[in-house]
Coordinates of C-alpha atoms in Angstrom, one line a residue:
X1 CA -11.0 -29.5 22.5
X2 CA -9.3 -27.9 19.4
X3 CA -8.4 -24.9 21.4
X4 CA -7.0 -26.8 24.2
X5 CA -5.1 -29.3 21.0
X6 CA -3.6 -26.4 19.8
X7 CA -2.0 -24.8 22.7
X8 CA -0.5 -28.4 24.0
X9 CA 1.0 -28.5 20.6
X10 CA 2.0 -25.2 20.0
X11 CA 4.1 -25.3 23.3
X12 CA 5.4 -28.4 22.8
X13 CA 9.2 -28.4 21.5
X14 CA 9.2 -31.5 20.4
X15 CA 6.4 -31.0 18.0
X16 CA 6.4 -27.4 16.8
X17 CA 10.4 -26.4 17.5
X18 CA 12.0 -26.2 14.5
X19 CA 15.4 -26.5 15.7
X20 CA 18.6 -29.1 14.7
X21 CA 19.5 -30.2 18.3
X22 CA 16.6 -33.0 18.6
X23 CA 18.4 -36.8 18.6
X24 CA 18.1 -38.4 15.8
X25 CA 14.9 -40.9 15.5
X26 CA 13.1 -42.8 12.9
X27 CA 9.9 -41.0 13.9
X28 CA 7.9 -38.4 12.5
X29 CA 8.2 -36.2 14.9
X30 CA 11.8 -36.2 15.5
X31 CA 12.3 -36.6 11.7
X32 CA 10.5 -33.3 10.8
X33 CA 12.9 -31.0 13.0
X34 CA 16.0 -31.8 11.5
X35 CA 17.6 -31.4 8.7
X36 CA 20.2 -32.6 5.5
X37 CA 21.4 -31.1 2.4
X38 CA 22.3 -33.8 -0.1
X39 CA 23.2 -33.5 -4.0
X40 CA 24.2 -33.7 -7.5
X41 CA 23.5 -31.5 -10.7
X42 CA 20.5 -32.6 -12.7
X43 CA 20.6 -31.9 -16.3
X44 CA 18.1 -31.6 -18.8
X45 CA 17.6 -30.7 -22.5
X46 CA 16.5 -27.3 -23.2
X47 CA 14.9 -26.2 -26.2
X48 CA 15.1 -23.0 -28.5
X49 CA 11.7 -21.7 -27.6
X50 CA 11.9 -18.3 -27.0
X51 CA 9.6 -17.7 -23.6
X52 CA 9.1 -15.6 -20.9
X53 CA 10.0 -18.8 -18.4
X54 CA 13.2 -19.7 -20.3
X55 CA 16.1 -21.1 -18.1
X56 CA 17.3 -19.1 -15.3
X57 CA 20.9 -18.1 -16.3
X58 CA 22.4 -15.3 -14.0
X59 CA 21.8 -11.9 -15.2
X60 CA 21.4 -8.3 -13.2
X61 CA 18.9 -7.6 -10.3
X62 CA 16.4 -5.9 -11.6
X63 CA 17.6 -2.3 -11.4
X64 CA 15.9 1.6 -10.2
X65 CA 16.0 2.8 -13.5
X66 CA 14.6 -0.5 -15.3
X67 CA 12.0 -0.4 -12.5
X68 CA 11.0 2.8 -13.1
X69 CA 10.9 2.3 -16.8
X70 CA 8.1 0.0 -16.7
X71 CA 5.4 2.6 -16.0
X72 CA 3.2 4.4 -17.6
X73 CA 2.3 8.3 -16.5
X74 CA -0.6 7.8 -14.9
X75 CA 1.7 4.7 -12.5
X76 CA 0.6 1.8 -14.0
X77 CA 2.9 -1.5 -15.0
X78 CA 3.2 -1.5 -18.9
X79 CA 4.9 -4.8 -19.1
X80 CA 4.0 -7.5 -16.4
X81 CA 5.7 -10.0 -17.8
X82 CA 8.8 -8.0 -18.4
X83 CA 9.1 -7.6 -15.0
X84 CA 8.0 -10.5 -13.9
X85 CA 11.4 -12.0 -16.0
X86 CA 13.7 -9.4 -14.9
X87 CA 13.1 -10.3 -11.2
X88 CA 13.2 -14.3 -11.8
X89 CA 16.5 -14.0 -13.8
X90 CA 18.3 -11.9 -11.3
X91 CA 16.3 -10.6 -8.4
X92 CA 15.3 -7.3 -7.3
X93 CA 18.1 -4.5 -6.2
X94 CA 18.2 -3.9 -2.6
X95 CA 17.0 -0.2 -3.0
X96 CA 13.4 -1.0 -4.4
X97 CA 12.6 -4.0 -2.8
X98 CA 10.4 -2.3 -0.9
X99 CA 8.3 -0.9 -3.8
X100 CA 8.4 -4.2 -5.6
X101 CA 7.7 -6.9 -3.0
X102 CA 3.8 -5.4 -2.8
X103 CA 3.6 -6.4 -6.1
X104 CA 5.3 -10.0 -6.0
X105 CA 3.1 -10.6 -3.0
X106 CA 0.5 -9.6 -4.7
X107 CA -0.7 -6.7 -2.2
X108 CA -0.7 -4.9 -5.2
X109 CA -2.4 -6.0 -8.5
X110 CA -0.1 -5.6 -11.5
X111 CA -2.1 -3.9 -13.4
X112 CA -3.6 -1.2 -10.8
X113 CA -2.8 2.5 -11.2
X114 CA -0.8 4.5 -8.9
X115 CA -4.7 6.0 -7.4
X116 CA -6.1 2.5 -6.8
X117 CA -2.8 1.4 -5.1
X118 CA -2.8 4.7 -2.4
X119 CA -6.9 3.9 -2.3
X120 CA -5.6 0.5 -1.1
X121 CA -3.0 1.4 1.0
X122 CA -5.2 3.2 3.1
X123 CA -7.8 1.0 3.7
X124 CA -5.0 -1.5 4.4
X125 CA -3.8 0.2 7.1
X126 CA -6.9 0.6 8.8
X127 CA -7.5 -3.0 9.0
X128 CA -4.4 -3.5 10.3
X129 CA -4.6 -0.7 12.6
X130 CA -7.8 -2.5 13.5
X131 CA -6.6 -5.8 14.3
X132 CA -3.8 -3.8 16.7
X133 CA -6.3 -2.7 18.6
X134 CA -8.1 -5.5 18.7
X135 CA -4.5 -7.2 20.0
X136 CA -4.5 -5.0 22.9
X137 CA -7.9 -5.2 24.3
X138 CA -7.5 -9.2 24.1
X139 CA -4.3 -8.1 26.4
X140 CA -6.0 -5.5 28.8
X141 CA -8.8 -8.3 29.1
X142 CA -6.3 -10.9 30.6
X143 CA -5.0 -8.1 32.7
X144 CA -7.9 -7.8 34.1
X145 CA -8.9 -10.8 34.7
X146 CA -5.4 -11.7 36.2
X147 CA -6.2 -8.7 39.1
X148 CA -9.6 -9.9 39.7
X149 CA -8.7 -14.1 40.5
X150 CA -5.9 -12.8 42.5
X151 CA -8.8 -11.4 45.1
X152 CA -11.3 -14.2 44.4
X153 CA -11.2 -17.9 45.3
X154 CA -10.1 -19.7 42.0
X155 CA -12.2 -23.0 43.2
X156 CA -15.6 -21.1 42.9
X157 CA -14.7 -19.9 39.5
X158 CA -15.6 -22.9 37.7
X159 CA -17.9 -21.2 34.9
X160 CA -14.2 -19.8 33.6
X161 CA -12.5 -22.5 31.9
X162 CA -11.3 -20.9 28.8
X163 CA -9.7 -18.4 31.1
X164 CA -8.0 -20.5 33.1
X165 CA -5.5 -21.2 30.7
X166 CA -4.8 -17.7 30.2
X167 CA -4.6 -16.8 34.0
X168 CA -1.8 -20.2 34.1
X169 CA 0.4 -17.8 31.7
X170 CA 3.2 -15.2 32.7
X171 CA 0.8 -11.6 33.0
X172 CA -0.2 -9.6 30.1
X173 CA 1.7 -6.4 29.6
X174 CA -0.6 -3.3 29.7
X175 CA -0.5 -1.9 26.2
X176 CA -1.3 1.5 25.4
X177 CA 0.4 2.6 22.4
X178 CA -1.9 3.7 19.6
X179 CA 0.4 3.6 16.6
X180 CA 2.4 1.4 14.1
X181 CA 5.7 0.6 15.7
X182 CA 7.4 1.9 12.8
X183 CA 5.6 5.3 12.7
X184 CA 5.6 6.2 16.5
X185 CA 6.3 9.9 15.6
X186 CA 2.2 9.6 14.8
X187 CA 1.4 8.4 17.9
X188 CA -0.2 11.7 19.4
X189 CA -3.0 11.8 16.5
X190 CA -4.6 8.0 17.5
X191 CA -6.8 7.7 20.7
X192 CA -5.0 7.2 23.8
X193 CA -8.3 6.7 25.9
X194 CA -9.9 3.2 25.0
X195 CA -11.0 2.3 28.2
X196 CA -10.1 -1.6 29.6
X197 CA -12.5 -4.2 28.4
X198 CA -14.2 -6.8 30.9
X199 CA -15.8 -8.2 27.4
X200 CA -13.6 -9.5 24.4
X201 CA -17.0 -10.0 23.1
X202 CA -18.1 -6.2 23.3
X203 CA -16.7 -5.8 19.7
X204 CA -19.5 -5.1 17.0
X205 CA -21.3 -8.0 15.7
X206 CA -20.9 -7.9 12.3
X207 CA -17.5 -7.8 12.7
X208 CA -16.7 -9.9 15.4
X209 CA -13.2 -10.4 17.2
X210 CA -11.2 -10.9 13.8
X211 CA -12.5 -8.4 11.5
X212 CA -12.2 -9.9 8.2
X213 CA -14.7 -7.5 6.3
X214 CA -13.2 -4.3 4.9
X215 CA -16.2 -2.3 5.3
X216 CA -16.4 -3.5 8.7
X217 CA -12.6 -2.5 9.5
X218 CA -13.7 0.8 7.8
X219 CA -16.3 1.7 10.3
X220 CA -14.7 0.3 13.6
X221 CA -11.4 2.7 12.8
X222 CA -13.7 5.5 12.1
X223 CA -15.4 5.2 15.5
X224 CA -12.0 4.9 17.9
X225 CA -9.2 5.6 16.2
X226 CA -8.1 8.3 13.3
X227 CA -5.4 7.5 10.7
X228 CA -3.4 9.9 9.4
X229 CA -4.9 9.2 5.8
X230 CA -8.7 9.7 7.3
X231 CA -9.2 13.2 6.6
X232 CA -8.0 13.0 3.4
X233 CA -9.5 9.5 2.3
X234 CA -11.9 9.0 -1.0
X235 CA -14.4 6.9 0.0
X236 CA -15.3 6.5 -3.4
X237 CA -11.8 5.5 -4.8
X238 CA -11.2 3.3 -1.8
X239 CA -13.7 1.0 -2.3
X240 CA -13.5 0.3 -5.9
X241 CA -9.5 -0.3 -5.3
X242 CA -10.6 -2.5 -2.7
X243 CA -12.9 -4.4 -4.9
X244 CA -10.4 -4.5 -7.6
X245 CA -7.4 -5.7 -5.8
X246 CA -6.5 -9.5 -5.4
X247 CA -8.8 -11.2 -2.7
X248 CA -6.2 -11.7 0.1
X249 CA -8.5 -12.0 3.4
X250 CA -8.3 -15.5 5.1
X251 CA -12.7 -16.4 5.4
X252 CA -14.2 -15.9 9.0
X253 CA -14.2 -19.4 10.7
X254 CA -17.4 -19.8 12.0
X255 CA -16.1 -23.0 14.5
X256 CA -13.5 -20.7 16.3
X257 CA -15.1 -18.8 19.4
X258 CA -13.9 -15.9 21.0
X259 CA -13.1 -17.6 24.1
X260 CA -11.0 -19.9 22.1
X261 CA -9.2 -17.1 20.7
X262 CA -8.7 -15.5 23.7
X263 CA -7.1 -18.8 25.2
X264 CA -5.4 -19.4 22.5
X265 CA -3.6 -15.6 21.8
X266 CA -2.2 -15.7 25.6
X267 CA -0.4 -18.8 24.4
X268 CA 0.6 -17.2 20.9
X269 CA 1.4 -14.0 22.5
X270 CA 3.7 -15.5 25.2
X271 CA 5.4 -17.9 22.5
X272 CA 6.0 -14.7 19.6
X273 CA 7.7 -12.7 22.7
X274 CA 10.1 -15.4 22.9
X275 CA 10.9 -16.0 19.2
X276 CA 10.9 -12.1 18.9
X277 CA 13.6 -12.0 21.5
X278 CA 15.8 -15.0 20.3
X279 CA 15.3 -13.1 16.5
X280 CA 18.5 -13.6 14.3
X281 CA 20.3 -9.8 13.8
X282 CA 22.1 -11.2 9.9
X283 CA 19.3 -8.6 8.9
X284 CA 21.2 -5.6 10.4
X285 CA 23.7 -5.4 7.6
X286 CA 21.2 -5.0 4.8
X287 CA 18.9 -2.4 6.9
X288 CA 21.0 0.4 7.5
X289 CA 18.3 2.9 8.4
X290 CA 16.7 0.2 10.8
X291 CA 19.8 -0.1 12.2
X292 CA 20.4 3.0 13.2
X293 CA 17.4 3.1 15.5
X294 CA 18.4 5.4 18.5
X295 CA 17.9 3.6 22.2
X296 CA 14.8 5.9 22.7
X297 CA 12.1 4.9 19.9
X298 CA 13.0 1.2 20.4
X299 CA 12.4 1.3 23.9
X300 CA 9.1 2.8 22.9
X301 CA 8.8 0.2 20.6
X302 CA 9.1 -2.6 23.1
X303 CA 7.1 -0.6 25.6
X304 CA 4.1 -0.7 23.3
X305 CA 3.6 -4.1 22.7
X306 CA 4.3 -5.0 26.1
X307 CA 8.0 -6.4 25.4
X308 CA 10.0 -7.4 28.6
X309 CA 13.2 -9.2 29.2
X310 CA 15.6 -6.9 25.9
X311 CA 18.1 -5.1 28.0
X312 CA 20.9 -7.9 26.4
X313 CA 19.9 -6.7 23.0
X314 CA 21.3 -3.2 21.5
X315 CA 18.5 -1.0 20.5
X316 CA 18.4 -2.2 16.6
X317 CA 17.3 -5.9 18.0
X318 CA 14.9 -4.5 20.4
X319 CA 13.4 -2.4 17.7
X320 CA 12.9 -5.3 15.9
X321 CA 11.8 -7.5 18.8
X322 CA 9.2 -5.0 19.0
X323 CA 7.8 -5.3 15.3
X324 CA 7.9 -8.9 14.9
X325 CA 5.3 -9.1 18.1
X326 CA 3.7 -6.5 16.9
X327 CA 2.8 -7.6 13.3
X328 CA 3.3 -11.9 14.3
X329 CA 0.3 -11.3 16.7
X330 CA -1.8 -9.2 14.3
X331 CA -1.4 -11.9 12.1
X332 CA -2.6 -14.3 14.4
X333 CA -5.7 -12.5 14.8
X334 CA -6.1 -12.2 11.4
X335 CA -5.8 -15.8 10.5
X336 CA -6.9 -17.6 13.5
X337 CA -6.8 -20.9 12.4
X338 CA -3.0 -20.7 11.9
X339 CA -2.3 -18.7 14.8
X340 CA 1.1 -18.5 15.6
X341 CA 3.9 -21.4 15.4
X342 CA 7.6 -21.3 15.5
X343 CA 9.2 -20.1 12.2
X344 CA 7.1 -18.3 11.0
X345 CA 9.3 -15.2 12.8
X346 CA 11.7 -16.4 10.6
X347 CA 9.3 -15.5 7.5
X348 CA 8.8 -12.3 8.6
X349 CA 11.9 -11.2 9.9
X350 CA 13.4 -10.6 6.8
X351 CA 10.0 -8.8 5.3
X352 CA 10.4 -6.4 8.4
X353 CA 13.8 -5.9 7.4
X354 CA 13.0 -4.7 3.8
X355 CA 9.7 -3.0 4.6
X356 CA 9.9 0.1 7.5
X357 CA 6.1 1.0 7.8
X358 CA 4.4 -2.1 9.5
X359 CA 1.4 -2.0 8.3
X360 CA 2.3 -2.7 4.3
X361 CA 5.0 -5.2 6.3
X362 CA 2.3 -7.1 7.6
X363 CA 0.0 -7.1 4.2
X364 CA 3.5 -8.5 2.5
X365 CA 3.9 -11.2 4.8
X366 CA -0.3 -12.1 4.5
X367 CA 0.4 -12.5 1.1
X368 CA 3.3 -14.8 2.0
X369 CA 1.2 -16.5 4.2
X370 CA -1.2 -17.6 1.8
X371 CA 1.1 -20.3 0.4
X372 CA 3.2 -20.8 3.3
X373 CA 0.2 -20.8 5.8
X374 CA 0.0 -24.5 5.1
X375 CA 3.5 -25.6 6.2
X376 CA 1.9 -24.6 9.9
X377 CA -1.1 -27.0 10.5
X378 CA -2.0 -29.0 12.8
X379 CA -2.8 -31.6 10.7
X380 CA 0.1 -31.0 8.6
X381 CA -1.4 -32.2 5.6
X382 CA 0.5 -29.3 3.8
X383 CA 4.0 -30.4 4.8
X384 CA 3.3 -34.1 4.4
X385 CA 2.0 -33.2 0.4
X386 CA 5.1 -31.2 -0.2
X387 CA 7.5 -33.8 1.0
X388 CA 5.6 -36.5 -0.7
X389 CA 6.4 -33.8 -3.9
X390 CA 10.0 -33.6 -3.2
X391 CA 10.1 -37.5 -2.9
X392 CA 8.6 -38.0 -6.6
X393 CA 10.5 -35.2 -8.1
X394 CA 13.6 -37.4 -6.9
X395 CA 12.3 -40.5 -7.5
X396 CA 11.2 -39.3 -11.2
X397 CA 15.1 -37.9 -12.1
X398 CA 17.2 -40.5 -10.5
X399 CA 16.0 -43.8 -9.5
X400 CA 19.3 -45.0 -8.0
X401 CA 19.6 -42.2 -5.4
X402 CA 15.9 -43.3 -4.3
X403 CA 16.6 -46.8 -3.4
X404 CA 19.2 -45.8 -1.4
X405 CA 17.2 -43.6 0.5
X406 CA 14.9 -46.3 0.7
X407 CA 17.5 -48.5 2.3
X408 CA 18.3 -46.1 4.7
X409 CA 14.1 -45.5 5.1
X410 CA 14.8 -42.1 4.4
X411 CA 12.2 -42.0 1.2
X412 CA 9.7 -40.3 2.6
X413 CA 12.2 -37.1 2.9
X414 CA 11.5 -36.1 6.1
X415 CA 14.9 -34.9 6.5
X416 CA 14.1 -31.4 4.5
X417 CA 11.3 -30.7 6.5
X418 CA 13.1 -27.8 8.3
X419 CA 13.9 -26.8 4.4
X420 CA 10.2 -26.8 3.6
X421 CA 8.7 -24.7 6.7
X422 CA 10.6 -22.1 6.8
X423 CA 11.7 -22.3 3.3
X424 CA 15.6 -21.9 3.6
X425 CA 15.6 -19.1 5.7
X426 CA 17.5 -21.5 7.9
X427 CA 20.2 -22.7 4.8
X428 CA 20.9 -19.6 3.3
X429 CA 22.4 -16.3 4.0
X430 CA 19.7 -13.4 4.4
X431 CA 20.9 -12.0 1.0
X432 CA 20.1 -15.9 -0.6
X433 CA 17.1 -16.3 1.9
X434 CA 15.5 -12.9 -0.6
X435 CA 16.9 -13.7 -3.7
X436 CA 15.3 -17.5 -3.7
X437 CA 12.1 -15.6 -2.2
X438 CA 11.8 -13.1 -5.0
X439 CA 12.0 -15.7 -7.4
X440 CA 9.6 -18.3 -6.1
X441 CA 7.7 -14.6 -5.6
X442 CA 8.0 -14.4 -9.4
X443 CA 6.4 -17.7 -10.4
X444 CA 3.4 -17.2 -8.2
X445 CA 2.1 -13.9 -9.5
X446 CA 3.0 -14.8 -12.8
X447 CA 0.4 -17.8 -11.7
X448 CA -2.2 -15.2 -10.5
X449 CA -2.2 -12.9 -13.1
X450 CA -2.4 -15.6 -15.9
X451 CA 0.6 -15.5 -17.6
X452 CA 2.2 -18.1 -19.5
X453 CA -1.4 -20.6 -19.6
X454 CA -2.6 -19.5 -22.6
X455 CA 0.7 -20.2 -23.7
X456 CA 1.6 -23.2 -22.2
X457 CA 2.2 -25.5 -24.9
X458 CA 4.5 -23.3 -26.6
X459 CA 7.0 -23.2 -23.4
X460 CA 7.1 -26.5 -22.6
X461 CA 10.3 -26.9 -22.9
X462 CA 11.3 -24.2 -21.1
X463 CA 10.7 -23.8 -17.2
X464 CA 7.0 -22.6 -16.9
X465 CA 6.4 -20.8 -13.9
X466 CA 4.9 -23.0 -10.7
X467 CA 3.7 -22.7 -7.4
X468 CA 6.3 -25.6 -6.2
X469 CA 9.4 -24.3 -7.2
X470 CA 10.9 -23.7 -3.6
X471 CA 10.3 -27.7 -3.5
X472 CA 12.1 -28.3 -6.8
X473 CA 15.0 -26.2 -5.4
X474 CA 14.6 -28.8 -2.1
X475 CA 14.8 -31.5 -4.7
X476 CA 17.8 -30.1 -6.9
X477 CA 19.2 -29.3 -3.4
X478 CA 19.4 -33.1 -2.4
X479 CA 20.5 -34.0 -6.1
X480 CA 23.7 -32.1 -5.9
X481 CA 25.0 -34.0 -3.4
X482 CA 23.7 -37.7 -4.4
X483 CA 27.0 -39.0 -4.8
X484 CA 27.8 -38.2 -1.7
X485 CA 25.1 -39.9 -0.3
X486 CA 25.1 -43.2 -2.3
X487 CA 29.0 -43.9 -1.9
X488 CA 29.3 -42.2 1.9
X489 CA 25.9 -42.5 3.8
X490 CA 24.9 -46.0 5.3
X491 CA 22.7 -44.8 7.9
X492 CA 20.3 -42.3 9.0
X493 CA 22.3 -40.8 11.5
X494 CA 24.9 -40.1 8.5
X495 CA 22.6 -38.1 7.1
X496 CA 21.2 -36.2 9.8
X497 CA 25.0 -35.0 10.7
X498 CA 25.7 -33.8 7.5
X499 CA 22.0 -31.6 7.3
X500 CA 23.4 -30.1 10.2
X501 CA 26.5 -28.9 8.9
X502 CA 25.3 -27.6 5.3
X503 CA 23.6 -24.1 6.8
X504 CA 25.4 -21.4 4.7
X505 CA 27.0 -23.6 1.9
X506 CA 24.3 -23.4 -0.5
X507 CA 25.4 -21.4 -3.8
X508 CA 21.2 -19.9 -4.3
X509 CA 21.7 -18.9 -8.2
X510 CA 23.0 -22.8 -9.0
X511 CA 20.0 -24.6 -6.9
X512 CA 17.8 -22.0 -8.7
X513 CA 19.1 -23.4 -12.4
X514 CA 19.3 -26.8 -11.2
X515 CA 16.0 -26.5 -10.3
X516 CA 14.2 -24.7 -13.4
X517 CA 15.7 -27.7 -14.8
X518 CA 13.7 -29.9 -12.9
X519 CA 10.8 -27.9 -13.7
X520 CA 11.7 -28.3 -17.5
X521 CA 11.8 -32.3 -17.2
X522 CA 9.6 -32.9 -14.7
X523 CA 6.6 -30.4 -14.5
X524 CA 3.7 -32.4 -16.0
X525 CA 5.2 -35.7 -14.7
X526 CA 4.8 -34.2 -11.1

């Protein structure tokens, strides 16, 4: 029943789609798919605290050669915080994103050394090598099964329910490729032999479908498939980098069977082709080496994960296309119990665009995913506590703006659920979309690593670093506009048009002070 829950609802527009066009209702689920912008400047007091977490004012990206600075010979990070500040005050330069996201997404502990950090990239991209295997045998299974109803009399097979949903779908592409879509040049040193599976069960026991267990991943890629690191790999160092770094693996769940998975990847797989497809291109600008991708590799791209249905796109978009399936149904292996659910190609899109090699792009986005994992539940119990968040952080600064939205039974702020899933990707440009990102990014591994608690009386006054900032920003976001919304808005609908006109009018560096000033006032309050 859950399987067969989830696929009704991830198909359904209505209830996943995260899209504007939906009429305006007073329901939930109209509510949550749309969107307003509302607000008005908050102020606060600040003190004269010196802190880590002062106020945001706008400063520098962090730069190459500050980056650089900050470690020691043997590649180690001599001043977390340091950096930590740098990147909340003015973002990371374009040219090292791709070295410092790891870290912000915590892929990479901050205080590892440059050894444990290669020891980890390996084993990383094992397991995700791993789980792309794993992706294709779930695909040559349906294949199978596809040829074999078409020659056998579909009312006799009534011992096969979990795969008749899965036969209902559009066919399964045959996918053969044995490489990282970014890294096809490798492609002749992987296994081009494993054989089609009439099991998705055949997989080893102790690992199961979704291999969560390292040492498990370890041994399956050492039986099928080679990486280009094998031959060289300490075994030694890997495993103590392994145990070192940040836990990041999503627990087995023991409730979800492989027949569910199975029925429930044909629906995921079918639904991440389309997104892939439909993917914004704002990306290409800031990716000038991924947009130069000649016609030839992204065809090969698209041919190994089985895309179809690209020859409108120019060969940048189906390049991309081709990664987002790839690492989007990875994921959803990985993390069964989210699966896949519009928007969250809008999360990774912009990782894919920073990071080339999939494989560390799809340990930046699990990291991601570990906060934004719960804006895609079914029971949505993460989306209904961070609205009910944004609601008391307006509700706490100004009680006048809240009554009207009470009168207009918009209290409940609903209309910024679009804000919350996909967490502005929609609002801002890609350039904001990153910047907001690496400083939310900032907050949270200052969180993990412990900075700032010990301290925490002594920077009260100053914006202490939280997992909820992106909300704040929602809040401040509304706020800046309230005005607007007391003297001009007498009804819902009012509202609902102006959330659909505010996409790209958002000035990111002024909702990020306006909100480390709600932080400031309202952090222990909240």
């Amino acid at each position: 029943m859950k399987a067969l829950r989830r696929t009704h609802t991830t198909t359904s527009s209505s209830s996943r789609s995260i899209s504007s066009s939906s009429p305006p209702s007073s329901s939930w689920i109209h509510l949550r798919s749309l969107l307003v912008v509302a607000a008005s400047s908050p102020v606060s007091d600040r003190g004269t605290l010196k802190s880590p977490w002062s106020r945001r004012k706008r400063k520098r990206a962090l730069s190459p050669h500050q980056w650089n600075s900050l470690f020691s010979p043997d590649g180690q990070i001599i001043d977390g915080v340091k950096l930590l500040k740098k990147v909340r005050s003015g973002g990371v330069d374009p040219s090292i994103r791709a070295e410092v996201w790891p870290f912000l997404l915590g892929v990479y502990n901050l205080n590892s050394s440059k050894a444990e950090r290669e020891a980890i990239k390996i084993q990383n991209r094992k397991e995700y090598e791993n789980l792309r295997r794993q992706c294709r045998k779930l695909l040559k299974h349906v294949d199978n099964s596809q040829k074999k109803t078409k020659e056998a009399d579909d009312s006799k097979d009534g011992d096969s329910d979990i795969l008749n949903e899965v036969l209902d779908s559009p066919a399964s592409e045959d996918v053969s490729a044995r490489q990282s879509l970014s890294g096809d040049e490798r492609s002749a040193e992987y296994d081009d032999s494993i054989p089609p599976s009439n099991s998705v069960m055949e997989e080893d026991d102790r690992s199961g479908l979704i291999n969560m267990d390292s040492t498990a991943a370890d041994t399956e890629s050492s039986g099928t498939e080679t990486s280009i690191e094998d031959d060289n790999e300490d075994s030694d160092v890997t495993q103590s980098a392994a145990e070192g770094s940040e836990e990041k693996r999503v627990p087995p769940k023991e409730n979800i069977s492989k027949g569910q998975i199975l029925e429930d990847f044909t629906t995921w797989q079918r639904i991440i082709r389309l997104d892939a497809i439909r993917a914004n291109d704002e990306w290409i600008v800031y990716s000038p080496a991924q947009a130069t991708v000649s016609e030839a590799k992204s065809i090969r791209a698209a041919q190994a994960v089985g895309l179809k249905d690209y020859d409108h796109l120019e060969p940048c978009r189906i390049h991309h296309a081709a990664r987002l399936v790839a690492v989007l149904e990875a994921y959803a292996l990985y993390d069964p119990e989210t699966g896949y659910c519009q928007g969250m190609s809008d999360l990774l899109s912009p990782i894919l665009a920073v990071i080339e090699e999939d494989h560390e792009a799809f340990w930046c986005f699990v990291g991601f995913m570990k906060k934004a994992r719960h804006n895609f539940r079914l029971d949505e119990v993460g989306i209904r506590r961070q609205l009910n968040t944004v609601s008391k952080i307006i509700k706490s600064k100004d009680s006048h703006l809240y009554r009207h939205l009470e009168k207009l039974q918009a209290e409940d702020c609903f209309f910024v659920y679009r804000m919350v899933v996909v967490l502005f990707r929609r609002e801002l440009s890609f350039e904001q979309t990153v910047c907001l990102w690496e400083v939310m990014w900032a907050d949270q591994a200052a969180i993990r690593a412990g900075i700032g608690k010990s301290a925490w009386g002594r920077i009260r006054q100053r914006a202490p670093p939280t997992e909820d900032l992106l909300l704040y920003a929602i809040a401040a976001c509304v706020l800046q506009r309230r005005k607007l919304i007391i003297e001009k808005y007498s009804s819902m609908d009012e509202i609902l048009r102006e959330c659909n006109s505010m996409a790209g009018q958002l000035d990111v560096w002024k909702l990020l002070d306006d909100a480390h000033d709600l932080v400031v006032g309202l952090h222990d309050k909240i």
